[in-house]
């Protein structure tokens, strides 16, 4: 970028009388206050300024589970059941990716792109469960995985060494997680969270809200 500094940046827009626009300032980039506690200077400044905020989705970094998803071709909202299916598959694939990365070991993991491990884990679980996602759901999955692992660097340029050191769980081996019954049960609880997220409580920053990410 043609300037010094990180994501927090204020752009000063000049007055444009011909368009009837007054001079104004627009904040670009950062939209969250992370790590909301007294060790964070940005949070301390916000406590003094008391901007209007709302607790981040799921009380964490823009939780994709709590988002409303739309079909990019039709514009129609995706059902919550699809949201549940995709996120459960995402958990299982994440666990399988960790397993594969650990098997690669210290010698191969640093040179194996995380995108390759993702595809291997996905195909492994698709074949084992015999339950593939629809094309729209598969796009959701790719978006979620890219957002998780590729938000700083392209997944093709990120080594699976990043995954190798994560704690290993057995969610990818659990056949009940991802079953039709489990998906339905999970989608019901997820629907409540999605509805809550889309009706956020907005008001001045209050330390009584507790830790979390805020808009």
PDB file of C-alpha atoms in Angstrom:
ATOM      1  CA  UNK A   1       0.000   0.000   0.000  1.00  0.00           C
ATOM      2  CA  UNK A   2       1.227   3.570  -0.689  1.00  0.00           C
ATOM      3  CA  UNK A   3       1.312   4.503   3.008  1.00  0.00           C
ATOM      4  CA  UNK A   4       2.641   3.456   6.383  1.00  0.00           C
ATOM      5  CA  UNK A   5       0.418   1.693   8.905  1.00  0.00           C
ATOM      6  CA  UNK A   6      -1.894  -1.255   9.237  1.00  0.00           C
ATOM      7  CA  UNK A   7      -5.602  -1.856   8.731  1.00  0.00           C
ATOM      8  CA  UNK A   8      -6.789   0.994  10.959  1.00  0.00           C
ATOM      9  CA  UNK A   9      -6.875   4.015   8.660  1.00  0.00           C
ATOM     10  CA  UNK A  10      -9.074   7.087   8.260  1.00  0.00           C
ATOM     11  CA  UNK A  11      -9.584   8.459   4.754  1.00  0.00           C
ATOM     12  CA  UNK A  12     -10.349  12.176   4.531  1.00  0.00           C
ATOM     13  CA  UNK A  13     -12.727  12.929   1.657  1.00  0.00           C
ATOM     14  CA  UNK A  14     -12.640  16.478   0.251  1.00  0.00           C
ATOM     15  CA  UNK A  15     -15.751  18.559  -0.325  1.00  0.00           C
ATOM     16  CA  UNK A  16     -17.278  18.183  -3.803  1.00  0.00           C
ATOM     17  CA  UNK A  17     -19.698  21.050  -4.251  1.00  0.00           C
ATOM     18  CA  UNK A  18     -20.657  19.997  -7.780  1.00  0.00           C
ATOM     19  CA  UNK A  19     -22.097  16.785  -6.344  1.00  0.00           C
ATOM     20  CA  UNK A  20     -23.453  18.361  -3.194  1.00  0.00           C
ATOM     21  CA  UNK A  21     -21.025  16.408  -1.005  1.00  0.00           C
ATOM     22  CA  UNK A  22     -19.461  17.894   2.106  1.00  0.00           C
ATOM     23  CA  UNK A  23     -15.992  17.056   3.369  1.00  0.00           C
ATOM     24  CA  UNK A  24     -16.057  13.935   5.527  1.00  0.00           C
ATOM     25  CA  UNK A  25     -13.966  11.192   7.078  1.00  0.00           C
ATOM     26  CA  UNK A  26     -14.402   7.455   6.466  1.00  0.00           C
ATOM     27  CA  UNK A  27     -12.792   4.700   8.511  1.00  0.00           C
ATOM     28  CA  UNK A  28     -11.326   1.966   6.316  1.00  0.00           C
ATOM     29  CA  UNK A  29     -10.172  -1.538   7.167  1.00  0.00           C
ATOM     30  CA  UNK A  30     -10.516  -2.554  10.790  1.00  0.00           C
ATOM     31  CA  UNK A  31     -14.106  -3.004  11.946  1.00  0.00           C
ATOM     32  CA  UNK A  32     -13.551  -5.004  15.134  1.00  0.00           C
ATOM     33  CA  UNK A  33     -11.983  -4.420  18.499  1.00  0.00           C
ATOM     34  CA  UNK A  34     -10.207  -7.692  19.254  1.00  0.00           C
ATOM     35  CA  UNK A  35      -9.091  -8.914  22.652  1.00  0.00           C
ATOM     36  CA  UNK A  36     -11.371  -6.636  24.629  1.00  0.00           C
ATOM     37  CA  UNK A  37      -9.582  -6.175  27.941  1.00  0.00           C
ATOM     38  CA  UNK A  38      -7.522  -3.509  29.682  1.00  0.00           C
ATOM     39  CA  UNK A  39      -4.262  -4.699  28.060  1.00  0.00           C
ATOM     40  CA  UNK A  40      -5.599  -3.502  24.685  1.00  0.00           C
ATOM     41  CA  UNK A  41      -4.981   0.234  24.196  1.00  0.00           C
ATOM     42  CA  UNK A  42      -7.619   0.465  21.445  1.00  0.00           C
ATOM     43  CA  UNK A  43     -10.168  -0.999  23.843  1.00  0.00           C
ATOM     44  CA  UNK A  44      -9.147   1.514  26.532  1.00  0.00           C
ATOM     45  CA  UNK A  45      -9.615   4.393  24.083  1.00  0.00           C
ATOM     46  CA  UNK A  46     -13.027   2.990  23.148  1.00  0.00           C
ATOM     47  CA  UNK A  47     -14.007   2.915  26.820  1.00  0.00           C
ATOM     48  CA  UNK A  48     -13.331   6.645  26.960  1.00  0.00           C
ATOM     49  CA  UNK A  49     -14.976   7.519  23.639  1.00  0.00           C
ATOM     50  CA  UNK A  50     -17.911   5.083  24.101  1.00  0.00           C
ATOM     51  CA  UNK A  51     -18.698   4.410  20.397  1.00  0.00           C
ATOM     52  CA  UNK A  52     -21.877   2.510  19.507  1.00  0.00           C
ATOM     53  CA  UNK A  53     -20.999  -1.165  19.121  1.00  0.00           C
ATOM     54  CA  UNK A  54     -22.548  -4.609  19.105  1.00  0.00           C
ATOM     55  CA  UNK A  55     -21.045  -7.879  20.273  1.00  0.00           C
ATOM     56  CA  UNK A  56     -19.526  -9.782  17.354  1.00  0.00           C
ATOM     57  CA  UNK A  57     -21.403 -12.738  15.889  1.00  0.00           C
ATOM     58  CA  UNK A  58     -21.098 -15.677  18.257  1.00  0.00           C
ATOM     59  CA  UNK A  59     -19.060 -13.371  20.528  1.00  0.00           C
ATOM     60  CA  UNK A  60     -16.032 -14.041  18.363  1.00  0.00           C
ATOM     61  CA  UNK A  61     -14.449 -13.021  15.083  1.00  0.00           C
ATOM     62  CA  UNK A  62     -17.329 -12.737  12.565  1.00  0.00           C
ATOM     63  CA  UNK A  63     -18.592 -16.255  13.225  1.00  0.00           C
ATOM     64  CA  UNK A  64     -19.609 -17.757   9.857  1.00  0.00           C
ATOM     65  CA  UNK A  65     -22.050 -20.097  11.600  1.00  0.00           C
ATOM     66  CA  UNK A  66     -24.165 -17.129  12.665  1.00  0.00           C
ATOM     67  CA  UNK A  67     -24.173 -15.580   9.186  1.00  0.00           C
ATOM     68  CA  UNK A  68     -26.994 -15.614   6.672  1.00  0.00           C
ATOM     69  CA  UNK A  69     -25.782 -17.301   3.487  1.00  0.00           C
ATOM     70  CA  UNK A  70     -27.142 -16.560   0.015  1.00  0.00           C
ATOM     71  CA  UNK A  71     -26.914 -18.454  -3.269  1.00  0.00           C
ATOM     72  CA  UNK A  72     -24.565 -16.413  -5.476  1.00  0.00           C
ATOM     73  CA  UNK A  73     -26.534 -17.320  -8.622  1.00  0.00           C
ATOM     74  CA  UNK A  74     -30.172 -16.961  -7.514  1.00  0.00           C
ATOM     75  CA  UNK A  75     -29.734 -14.515  -4.634  1.00  0.00           C
ATOM     76  CA  UNK A  76     -31.992 -16.710  -2.494  1.00  0.00           C
ATOM     77  CA  UNK A  77     -31.098 -17.319   1.139  1.00  0.00           C
ATOM     78  CA  UNK A  78     -29.570 -20.729   1.838  1.00  0.00           C
ATOM     79  CA  UNK A  79     -31.458 -22.860   4.366  1.00  0.00           C
ATOM     80  CA  UNK A  80     -30.051 -23.094   7.892  1.00  0.00           C
ATOM     81  CA  UNK A  81     -29.786 -26.862   7.397  1.00  0.00           C
ATOM     82  CA  UNK A  82     -27.198 -26.268   4.670  1.00  0.00           C
ATOM     83  CA  UNK A  83     -25.337 -23.970   7.032  1.00  0.00           C
ATOM     84  CA  UNK A  84     -25.313 -26.711   9.671  1.00  0.00           C
ATOM     85  CA  UNK A  85     -24.198 -29.427   7.213  1.00  0.00           C
ATOM     86  CA  UNK A  86     -21.345 -27.340   5.857  1.00  0.00           C
ATOM     87  CA  UNK A  87     -19.998 -26.282   9.254  1.00  0.00           C
ATOM     88  CA  UNK A  88     -20.132 -29.813  10.617  1.00  0.00           C
ATOM     89  CA  UNK A  89     -18.225 -30.985   7.544  1.00  0.00           C
ATOM     90  CA  UNK A  90     -15.815 -28.104   8.092  1.00  0.00           C
ATOM     91  CA  UNK A  91     -15.068 -29.348  11.624  1.00  0.00           C
ATOM     92  CA  UNK A  92     -14.521 -32.894  10.404  1.00  0.00           C
ATOM     93  CA  UNK A  93     -12.274 -31.763   7.553  1.00  0.00           C
ATOM     94  CA  UNK A  94     -10.262 -29.596   9.953  1.00  0.00           C
ATOM     95  CA  UNK A  95      -9.644 -32.595  12.209  1.00  0.00           C
ATOM     96  CA  UNK A  96      -8.692 -34.741   9.205  1.00  0.00           C
ATOM     97  CA  UNK A  97      -6.335 -32.021   7.936  1.00  0.00           C
ATOM     98  CA  UNK A  98      -4.539 -32.039  11.283  1.00  0.00           C
ATOM     99  CA  UNK A  99      -4.260 -35.824  11.106  1.00  0.00           C
ATOM    100  CA  UNK A 100      -2.837 -35.712   7.564  1.00  0.00           C
ATOM    101  CA  UNK A 101      -0.405 -32.904   8.423  1.00  0.00           C
ATOM    102  CA  UNK A 102       0.905 -34.829  11.424  1.00  0.00           C
ATOM    103  CA  UNK A 103       1.453 -37.858   9.177  1.00  0.00           C
ATOM    104  CA  UNK A 104       3.444 -35.678   6.762  1.00  0.00           C
ATOM    105  CA  UNK A 105       5.784 -34.850   9.620  1.00  0.00           C
ATOM    106  CA  UNK A 106       8.375 -32.135  10.052  1.00  0.00           C
ATOM    107  CA  UNK A 107      10.056 -33.042   6.756  1.00  0.00           C
ATOM    108  CA  UNK A 108       7.096 -32.719   4.341  1.00  0.00           C
ATOM    109  CA  UNK A 109       4.586 -30.468   6.127  1.00  0.00           C
ATOM    110  CA  UNK A 110       6.599 -27.244   5.548  1.00  0.00           C
ATOM    111  CA  UNK A 111       6.630 -27.855   1.775  1.00  0.00           C
ATOM    112  CA  UNK A 112       3.073 -29.190   1.348  1.00  0.00           C
ATOM    113  CA  UNK A 113       0.486 -26.427   0.707  1.00  0.00           C
ATOM    114  CA  UNK A 114      -2.499 -26.362   3.017  1.00  0.00           C
ATOM    115  CA  UNK A 115      -4.814 -26.339  -0.033  1.00  0.00           C
ATOM    116  CA  UNK A 116      -3.539 -29.812  -0.959  1.00  0.00           C
ATOM    117  CA  UNK A 117      -4.153 -31.145   2.547  1.00  0.00           C
ATOM    118  CA  UNK A 118      -7.646 -29.587   2.493  1.00  0.00           C
ATOM    119  CA  UNK A 119      -8.580 -31.313  -0.773  1.00  0.00           C
ATOM    120  CA  UNK A 120      -7.199 -34.630   0.440  1.00  0.00           C
ATOM    121  CA  UNK A 121      -9.130 -34.395   3.706  1.00  0.00           C
ATOM    122  CA  UNK A 122     -12.336 -33.375   1.921  1.00  0.00           C
ATOM    123  CA  UNK A 123     -12.225 -36.191  -0.608  1.00  0.00           C
ATOM    124  CA  UNK A 124     -11.368 -38.691   2.121  1.00  0.00           C
ATOM    125  CA  UNK A 125     -14.428 -37.720   4.163  1.00  0.00           C
ATOM    126  CA  UNK A 126     -16.732 -37.451   1.143  1.00  0.00           C
ATOM    127  CA  UNK A 127     -15.848 -40.996   0.134  1.00  0.00           C
ATOM    128  CA  UNK A 128     -16.123 -42.399   3.635  1.00  0.00           C
ATOM    129  CA  UNK A 129     -19.443 -40.777   4.550  1.00  0.00           C
ATOM    130  CA  UNK A 130     -20.977 -41.200   1.083  1.00  0.00           C
ATOM    131  CA  UNK A 131     -22.731 -37.867   1.669  1.00  0.00           C
ATOM    132  CA  UNK A 132     -21.496 -35.170  -0.663  1.00  0.00           C
ATOM    133  CA  UNK A 133     -22.519 -31.543  -0.373  1.00  0.00           C
ATOM    134  CA  UNK A 134     -24.468 -29.766  -3.114  1.00  0.00           C
ATOM    135  CA  UNK A 135     -22.545 -27.395  -5.401  1.00  0.00           C
ATOM    136  CA  UNK A 136     -23.831 -24.404  -3.418  1.00  0.00           C
ATOM    137  CA  UNK A 137     -22.863 -26.035  -0.111  1.00  0.00           C
ATOM    138  CA  UNK A 138     -19.430 -26.939  -1.477  1.00  0.00           C
ATOM    139  CA  UNK A 139     -18.887 -23.271  -2.374  1.00  0.00           C
ATOM    140  CA  UNK A 140     -19.866 -22.366   1.188  1.00  0.00           C
ATOM    141  CA  UNK A 141     -17.308 -24.838   2.509  1.00  0.00           C
ATOM    142  CA  UNK A 142     -14.544 -23.476   0.280  1.00  0.00           C
ATOM    143  CA  UNK A 143     -15.385 -19.921   1.368  1.00  0.00           C
ATOM    144  CA  UNK A 144     -15.253 -20.873   5.052  1.00  0.00           C
ATOM    145  CA  UNK A 145     -11.984 -22.793   4.711  1.00  0.00           C
ATOM    146  CA  UNK A 146     -10.381 -20.007   2.641  1.00  0.00           C
ATOM    147  CA  UNK A 147     -11.486 -17.454   5.201  1.00  0.00           C
ATOM    148  CA  UNK A 148     -10.050 -19.560   8.007  1.00  0.00           C
ATOM    149  CA  UNK A 149      -6.706 -20.533   6.458  1.00  0.00           C
ATOM    150  CA  UNK A 150      -6.233 -18.098   3.560  1.00  0.00           C
ATOM    151  CA  UNK A 151      -7.204 -14.734   5.003  1.00  0.00           C
ATOM    152  CA  UNK A 152      -3.547 -13.684   5.330  1.00  0.00           C
ATOM    153  CA  UNK A 153      -1.968 -15.675   2.504  1.00  0.00           C
ATOM    154  CA  UNK A 154      -3.287 -17.755  -0.394  1.00  0.00           C
ATOM    155  CA  UNK A 155      -3.883 -21.367   0.668  1.00  0.00           C
ATOM    156  CA  UNK A 156      -1.594 -22.530  -2.138  1.00  0.00           C
ATOM    157  CA  UNK A 157       1.205 -20.485  -0.562  1.00  0.00           C
ATOM    158  CA  UNK A 158       0.535 -21.509   3.047  1.00  0.00           C
ATOM    159  CA  UNK A 159       2.335 -24.583   4.373  1.00  0.00           C
ATOM    160  CA  UNK A 160       0.436 -27.359   6.149  1.00  0.00           C
ATOM    161  CA  UNK A 161       2.987 -26.946   8.939  1.00  0.00           C
ATOM    162  CA  UNK A 162       0.437 -24.439  10.263  1.00  0.00           C
ATOM    163  CA  UNK A 163      -2.047 -27.289  10.822  1.00  0.00           C
ATOM    164  CA  UNK A 164       0.437 -29.905  12.042  1.00  0.00           C
ATOM    165  CA  UNK A 165       0.788 -28.381  15.504  1.00  0.00           C
ATOM    166  CA  UNK A 166      -2.940 -28.080  16.224  1.00  0.00           C
ATOM    167  CA  UNK A 167      -4.453 -30.334  18.935  1.00  0.00           C
ATOM    168  CA  UNK A 168      -5.847 -33.544  17.476  1.00  0.00           C
ATOM    169  CA  UNK A 169      -9.422 -34.664  18.134  1.00  0.00           C
ATOM    170  CA  UNK A 170     -11.468 -37.516  16.670  1.00  0.00           C
ATOM    171  CA  UNK A 171     -14.445 -35.598  15.308  1.00  0.00           C
ATOM    172  CA  UNK A 172     -13.524 -36.751  11.793  1.00  0.00           C
ATOM    173  CA  UNK A 173     -13.904 -40.390  12.912  1.00  0.00           C
ATOM    174  CA  UNK A 174     -17.292 -39.844  14.587  1.00  0.00           C
ATOM    175  CA  UNK A 175     -19.956 -41.149  12.195  1.00  0.00           C
ATOM    176  CA  UNK A 176     -22.832 -39.694  14.232  1.00  0.00           C
ATOM    177  CA  UNK A 177     -21.582 -36.126  13.752  1.00  0.00           C
ATOM    178  CA  UNK A 178     -22.766 -35.218  10.268  1.00  0.00           C
ATOM    179  CA  UNK A 179     -25.599 -37.749  10.155  1.00  0.00           C
ATOM    180  CA  UNK A 180     -29.038 -36.551   9.018  1.00  0.00           C
ATOM    181  CA  UNK A 181     -30.380 -36.616  12.580  1.00  0.00           C
ATOM    182  CA  UNK A 182     -27.363 -34.725  13.958  1.00  0.00           C
ATOM    183  CA  UNK A 183     -27.534 -32.172  11.137  1.00  0.00           C
ATOM    184  CA  UNK A 184     -31.217 -31.527  11.854  1.00  0.00           C
ATOM    185  CA  UNK A 185     -30.667 -31.147  15.601  1.00  0.00           C
ATOM    186  CA  UNK A 186     -27.725 -28.828  15.072  1.00  0.00           C
ATOM    187  CA  UNK A 187     -29.563 -26.700  12.510  1.00  0.00           C
ATOM    188  CA  UNK A 188     -32.355 -26.063  15.026  1.00  0.00           C
ATOM    189  CA  UNK A 189     -29.934 -24.617  17.597  1.00  0.00           C
ATOM    190  CA  UNK A 190     -28.070 -22.771  14.850  1.00  0.00           C
ATOM    191  CA  UNK A 191     -31.266 -21.103  13.655  1.00  0.00           C
ATOM    192  CA  UNK A 192     -31.682 -19.455  17.069  1.00  0.00           C
ATOM    193  CA  UNK A 193     -28.123 -18.110  16.947  1.00  0.00           C
ATOM    194  CA  UNK A 194     -28.556 -16.783  13.383  1.00  0.00           C
ATOM    195  CA  UNK A 195     -31.761 -14.973  14.339  1.00  0.00           C
ATOM    196  CA  UNK A 196     -30.091 -13.475  17.415  1.00  0.00           C
ATOM    197  CA  UNK A 197     -27.107 -12.284  15.376  1.00  0.00           C
ATOM    198  CA  UNK A 198     -29.376 -10.564  12.876  1.00  0.00           C
ATOM    199  CA  UNK A 199     -31.049  -8.614  15.681  1.00  0.00           C
ATOM    200  CA  UNK A 200     -27.940  -7.306  17.445  1.00  0.00           C
ATOM    201  CA  UNK A 201     -28.061  -5.115  20.528  1.00  0.00           C
ATOM    202  CA  UNK A 202     -26.361  -1.861  19.566  1.00  0.00           C
ATOM    203  CA  UNK A 203     -25.293   0.726  22.122  1.00  0.00           C
ATOM    204  CA  UNK A 204     -22.392   2.501  23.825  1.00  0.00           C
ATOM    205  CA  UNK A 205     -19.455   0.288  24.736  1.00  0.00           C
ATOM    206  CA  UNK A 206     -20.009  -1.169  28.196  1.00  0.00           C
ATOM    207  CA  UNK A 207     -17.271  -3.167  29.985  1.00  0.00           C
ATOM    208  CA  UNK A 208     -20.048  -5.147  31.705  1.00  0.00           C
ATOM    209  CA  UNK A 209     -20.681  -6.899  28.365  1.00  0.00           C
ATOM    210  CA  UNK A 210     -17.588  -8.990  29.049  1.00  0.00           C
ATOM    211  CA  UNK A 211     -14.749 -10.014  26.712  1.00  0.00           C
ATOM    212  CA  UNK A 212     -15.212 -10.687  23.038  1.00  0.00           C
ATOM    213  CA  UNK A 213     -14.974  -9.058  19.594  1.00  0.00           C
ATOM    214  CA  UNK A 214     -17.179  -6.062  18.938  1.00  0.00           C
ATOM    215  CA  UNK A 215     -18.286  -4.266  15.801  1.00  0.00           C
TER     216      UNK A 215
END
